[in-house]
XYZ file of C-alpha atoms in Angstrom:
350
model
C -36.981 9.239 -21.761
C -37.017 6.417 -24.304
C -39.437 3.511 -24.359
C -38.237 0.281 -25.933
C -39.730 -3.154 -25.380
C -41.302 -1.924 -22.161
C -37.860 -0.890 -21.027
C -36.961 2.622 -19.976
C -33.761 4.607 -19.738
C -33.013 8.019 -18.337
C -29.916 10.169 -18.240
C -28.766 13.048 -16.109
C -25.405 14.724 -16.009
C -23.961 17.652 -14.151
C -20.522 19.157 -13.767
C -19.946 20.423 -10.255
C -16.695 21.767 -8.817
C -16.151 21.120 -5.151
C -13.896 22.947 -3.527
C 8.047 -6.989 15.950
C 5.545 -9.416 15.310
C 5.202 -13.036 16.349
C 3.840 -15.584 13.895
C 0.663 -17.438 14.817
C 2.580 -20.660 14.290
C 4.304 -20.144 17.650
C 1.092 -21.116 19.399
C 1.198 -24.808 20.126
C -2.560 -25.079 20.620
C -3.627 -23.356 17.376
C -3.954 -24.982 13.966
C -4.131 -23.123 10.672
C -7.513 -24.737 9.968
C -9.088 -23.044 13.009
C -12.023 -20.792 12.101
C -10.449 -17.833 13.906
C -6.935 -18.326 12.461
C -6.985 -15.410 9.934
C -8.123 -13.056 12.687
C -5.426 -14.371 14.984
C -2.804 -13.453 12.380
C -4.208 -9.947 12.185
C -4.260 -9.749 15.976
C -0.635 -10.825 16.189
C 0.450 -7.901 14.037
C -1.207 -5.531 16.485
C -0.477 -7.569 19.625
C -3.852 -6.734 21.135
C -4.236 -10.147 22.769
C -0.940 -11.889 23.378
C -0.082 -15.509 24.008
C 1.233 -17.178 27.147
C 4.802 -17.921 28.183
C 4.302 -21.628 27.594
C 3.712 -20.993 23.879
C -0.070 -21.366 23.946
C -2.822 -18.964 22.988
C -5.645 -20.767 24.856
C -8.343 -19.718 22.392
C -11.214 -21.198 24.361
C -10.324 -19.553 27.649
C -12.749 -16.852 28.737
C -11.933 -13.139 29.069
C -12.486 -11.387 32.387
C -13.929 -7.888 32.621
C -10.590 -6.546 33.854
C -8.750 -8.223 30.967
C -11.276 -6.740 28.560
C -10.509 -3.266 29.906
C -6.800 -3.741 29.242
C -7.467 -5.094 25.738
C -9.752 -2.206 24.789
C -7.220 0.320 26.074
C -4.846 -0.921 23.360
C -7.361 -0.097 20.651
C -8.862 3.268 21.495
C -7.291 6.389 22.904
C -8.430 6.880 26.484
C -8.478 10.136 28.462
C -6.333 10.722 31.502
C -8.071 9.520 34.637
C -7.007 12.608 36.567
C -9.044 13.139 39.725
C -11.869 10.946 38.477
C -12.513 7.905 40.665
C -15.246 5.380 39.949
C -17.415 4.163 42.820
C -16.468 0.489 42.494
C -15.725 -1.126 45.856
C -13.968 -4.081 44.221
C -11.446 -2.123 42.107
C -8.804 -0.494 44.266
C -6.207 2.014 43.162
C -3.653 -0.808 43.331
C -5.574 -3.044 40.898
C -3.481 -3.862 37.810
C -6.280 -2.662 35.511
C -7.431 0.298 37.609
C -6.393 3.041 35.163
C -8.002 1.283 32.210
C -11.225 0.513 34.109
C -11.435 4.054 35.455
C -10.819 5.638 32.054
C -13.397 3.445 30.322
C -15.908 4.219 33.042
C -15.164 7.923 32.729
C -16.079 7.897 29.014
C -19.179 5.772 29.613
C -18.118 2.472 28.081
C -18.444 0.870 31.508
C -21.282 1.915 33.794
C -20.205 3.198 37.164
C -21.680 1.492 40.183
C -21.032 -0.223 43.463
C -19.294 -3.245 41.969
C -17.354 -3.828 38.746
C -16.697 -7.574 39.163
C -13.221 -7.440 37.549
C -12.663 -11.207 37.722
C -16.063 -12.113 36.312
C -16.139 -13.386 32.730
C -17.166 -10.871 30.094
C -20.426 -11.905 28.427
C -21.379 -11.739 24.771
C -24.037 -9.142 25.572
C -21.601 -6.883 27.401
C -19.026 -7.163 24.628
C -21.695 -6.186 22.094
C -22.373 -3.006 24.033
C -18.672 -2.280 24.503
C -17.964 -2.564 20.766
C -20.824 -0.240 19.838
C -19.799 2.353 22.405
C -16.065 2.242 21.755
C -16.550 2.813 18.013
C -19.541 5.133 18.455
C -21.710 3.105 16.113
C -25.291 4.251 15.591
C -27.809 1.639 16.721
C -31.458 1.162 15.800
C -34.092 0.523 18.439
C -36.679 -1.343 16.383
C -34.878 -4.245 14.740
C -36.249 -7.756 14.507
C -33.912 -10.526 15.587
C -34.201 -14.291 15.085
C -32.709 -14.964 18.514
C -35.249 -16.390 20.944
C -33.011 -15.580 23.904
C -32.911 -11.828 23.177
C -36.329 -10.440 24.228
C -37.673 -7.139 22.911
C -37.003 -5.386 26.213
C -33.542 -6.903 26.771
C -31.073 -4.161 27.713
C -28.481 -5.244 25.139
C -30.864 -5.858 22.230
C -29.924 -2.720 20.221
C -26.218 -3.558 20.483
C -26.672 -7.219 19.605
C -28.942 -6.233 16.719
C -26.327 -3.864 15.319
C -23.552 -6.458 15.365
C -25.792 -9.197 13.958
C -27.295 -7.052 11.198
C -23.917 -5.825 10.024
C -22.205 -9.207 10.043
C -19.827 -8.423 12.884
C -21.265 -11.067 15.202
C -23.505 -14.076 14.763
C -25.534 -16.236 17.089
C -24.292 -19.501 18.509
C -27.062 -21.016 16.391
C -29.706 -19.742 13.991
C -32.120 -18.849 16.793
C -29.828 -18.315 19.774
C -27.345 -15.568 20.593
C -26.435 -16.784 24.105
C -26.076 -13.240 25.498
C -24.943 -14.382 28.958
C -22.353 -16.806 27.647
C -18.713 -15.955 28.425
C -16.602 -14.499 25.616
C -13.568 -16.585 24.700
C -10.196 -15.262 23.637
C -10.788 -16.507 20.091
C -14.196 -14.837 19.912
C -12.724 -11.610 21.240
C -10.075 -11.290 18.540
C -12.613 -12.054 15.816
C -15.154 -9.502 17.032
C -12.556 -6.798 17.589
C -11.026 -7.371 14.171
C -14.384 -7.324 12.375
C -15.624 -4.238 14.205
C -12.386 -2.332 13.546
C -12.557 -3.103 9.842
C -16.230 -2.164 9.755
C -15.455 1.153 11.433
C -12.716 1.842 8.901
C -14.788 0.788 5.904
C -18.375 -0.476 6.253
C -18.181 -1.824 2.692
C -16.037 -4.728 3.923
C -19.242 -6.190 5.292
C -21.227 -4.894 2.320
C -23.102 -2.499 4.553
C -23.612 1.230 4.137
C -24.782 3.753 6.698
C -27.644 5.793 5.255
C -27.527 9.264 6.872
C -30.883 10.193 5.338
C -32.795 7.564 7.331
C -30.113 7.053 10.012
C -29.717 3.298 9.662
C -27.314 0.769 8.214
C -28.372 -0.890 4.972
C -27.205 -4.199 3.582
C -25.916 -3.857 0.040
C -26.985 -6.865 -2.011
C -26.916 -6.266 -5.730
C -29.767 -7.687 -7.764
C -27.228 -9.265 -10.127
C -23.477 -9.139 -9.453
C -22.737 -10.460 -12.931
C -24.638 -7.595 -14.570
C -22.750 -5.087 -12.430
C -19.428 -6.334 -13.776
C -20.674 -6.759 -17.335
C -22.166 -3.277 -17.646
C -18.904 -1.730 -16.444
C -16.961 -3.800 -18.975
C -19.338 -2.844 -21.791
C -19.150 0.856 -20.928
C -15.366 0.687 -20.920
C -15.356 -1.080 -24.297
C -17.305 1.831 -25.741
C -14.785 4.266 -24.288
C -11.873 2.219 -25.622
C -13.377 2.377 -29.119
C -13.075 6.154 -28.910
C -9.518 6.007 -27.582
C -10.638 7.133 -24.136
C -9.311 5.904 -20.770
C -11.469 3.319 -19.014
C -13.469 4.121 -15.919
C -12.411 2.682 -12.570
C -15.013 0.771 -10.576
C -15.628 2.710 -7.366
C -16.878 0.447 -4.511
C -18.248 3.410 -2.557
C -20.127 4.666 -5.597
C -21.423 1.140 -6.239
C -23.064 1.210 -2.833
C -24.680 4.594 -3.354
C -25.901 3.557 -6.803
C -27.468 0.426 -5.342
C -29.279 2.413 -2.653
C -30.692 4.624 -5.426
C -31.790 1.595 -7.469
C -33.370 -0.014 -4.416
C -35.065 3.271 -3.540
C -36.761 3.317 -6.960
C -37.967 -0.251 -6.445
C -39.227 0.343 -2.915
C -41.016 3.608 -3.706
C -42.173 2.698 -7.197
C -40.708 5.572 -9.215
C -38.329 5.953 -12.143
C -36.710 9.351 -12.000
C -33.337 10.898 -11.329
C -34.849 12.986 -8.575
C -35.541 10.836 -5.517
C -38.307 11.875 -3.112
C -35.927 11.000 -0.263
C -32.406 11.618 -1.576
C -33.016 14.436 -4.043
C -30.796 14.862 -7.101
C -28.068 12.217 -7.670
C -25.239 14.599 -6.783
C -27.050 15.739 -3.656
C -27.496 12.110 -2.685
C -23.779 11.435 -3.198
C -22.824 14.433 -1.072
C -25.261 13.324 1.613
C -23.447 10.000 1.798
C -20.138 11.814 2.214
C -18.947 11.129 -1.326
C -16.729 13.855 -2.783
C -16.418 14.587 -6.499
C -15.580 17.223 -9.091
C -17.975 16.061 -11.800
C -20.992 13.806 -11.486
C -23.587 12.179 -13.744
C -26.134 9.388 -13.749
C -27.759 6.973 -16.213
C -30.754 4.893 -15.165
C -32.713 2.160 -16.916
C -35.566 -0.199 -16.151
C -36.832 -3.459 -17.604
C -33.872 -4.638 -19.662
C -33.133 -8.328 -19.261
C -29.381 -8.307 -19.822
C -26.321 -6.079 -19.685
C -25.812 -5.832 -23.420
C -29.325 -4.552 -24.066
C -29.225 -1.811 -21.473
C -25.806 -0.486 -22.532
C -26.830 -0.651 -26.212
C -29.963 1.354 -25.390
C -27.869 3.934 -23.554
C -25.451 4.210 -26.484
C -28.383 4.787 -28.842
C -29.551 7.714 -26.701
C -27.690 10.988 -27.133
C -27.770 11.979 -23.467
C -26.780 8.569 -22.110
C -24.043 8.213 -24.703
C -22.660 11.603 -23.680
C -22.375 10.398 -20.090
C -20.677 7.153 -21.073
C -18.177 8.971 -23.299
C -17.633 11.984 -21.051
C -13.882 12.507 -20.955
C -14.067 14.187 -17.546
C -15.326 11.091 -15.751
C -12.803 8.740 -14.143
C -14.967 6.575 -11.843
C -18.093 4.484 -12.240
C -20.485 2.997 -9.720
C -23.246 0.544 -10.566
C -26.373 -0.403 -8.654
C -28.839 -3.037 -9.791
C -32.034 -3.807 -7.901
C -34.747 -6.338 -8.662
C -38.437 -5.652 -8.112
C -41.155 -8.160 -7.187
C -41.867 -8.823 -10.874
C -38.237 -9.767 -11.520
C -37.566 -6.542 -13.419
C -34.169 -4.914 -13.072
C -33.561 -1.286 -12.193
C -30.119 -0.134 -13.346
C -28.215 2.870 -12.008
C -24.849 3.991 -13.374
C -23.202 6.842 -11.496
C -20.172 8.578 -13.009
C -17.724 10.851 -11.242
C -14.276 12.345 -11.167
C -12.426 13.158 -7.958
């Protein structure tokens, strides 16, 4: 460890071997300036929600529960209904959406009961639950919400909280979610598109699932400019030595930020985290695969140049920066209550 102007740096390195599409312009009632337009284009490629024969999309028309079942069946693979028959009195075998409703009930996305109400509009609360269940998202029970119309004991609160926290859905206003309000066709395509992308890659919403504490965490770097600058400065040092530059790894950025934030929250400055363990153990815990792995950390430096200079003046940190085996870099920067930066550089090769 080196102390310089009340700033600290630490280094740790390890080498580990591990084993036909219609254009949206066909819709007469949709303009390119519409808030949902980009999602409509994405929807058109997949044809999840189609337009009408008269050339309209009718974005503000509500979705019925039966229509929702048909839409969802286009997204996820459903089991064969077989001999299973839900108890609904209002959904006969001849109903156009019977197979979809029965299959979704069989897997628990819809709750079996006396009535399904197929022609009733789908509400925002019900869609929240459907999205969470269909993608098997992990929800938290104790999450504070700003929505005055979502009480603590409201049945859909965990689902609404998940979508709101992770940027998939928002309220109709700052303090209102309108859980019983009908879902429109435009809202449906937006929510389905966002949730699908989040399932594929949570980083699109700058959110990371933390398996150690079993919750989703928002990734908000303490200084985005410093993230970019420190990567550029590290690569300049490598270029001076005729070495290939490191590639910024978005997944590693997220893990590095969680480590930096963990040091701030728990008031420590060490490679070994009380919660996550060693850096490489932390990476593995987050599902990150690598062949080699290393970490540099620093605290208290006010700008990118100073921290990288300090690392280059330290034998261990310099060795990490100039390690020819590394190909990727991830950077996390967190800010404590005294406006001091905690820097984490994680290096890896895949």
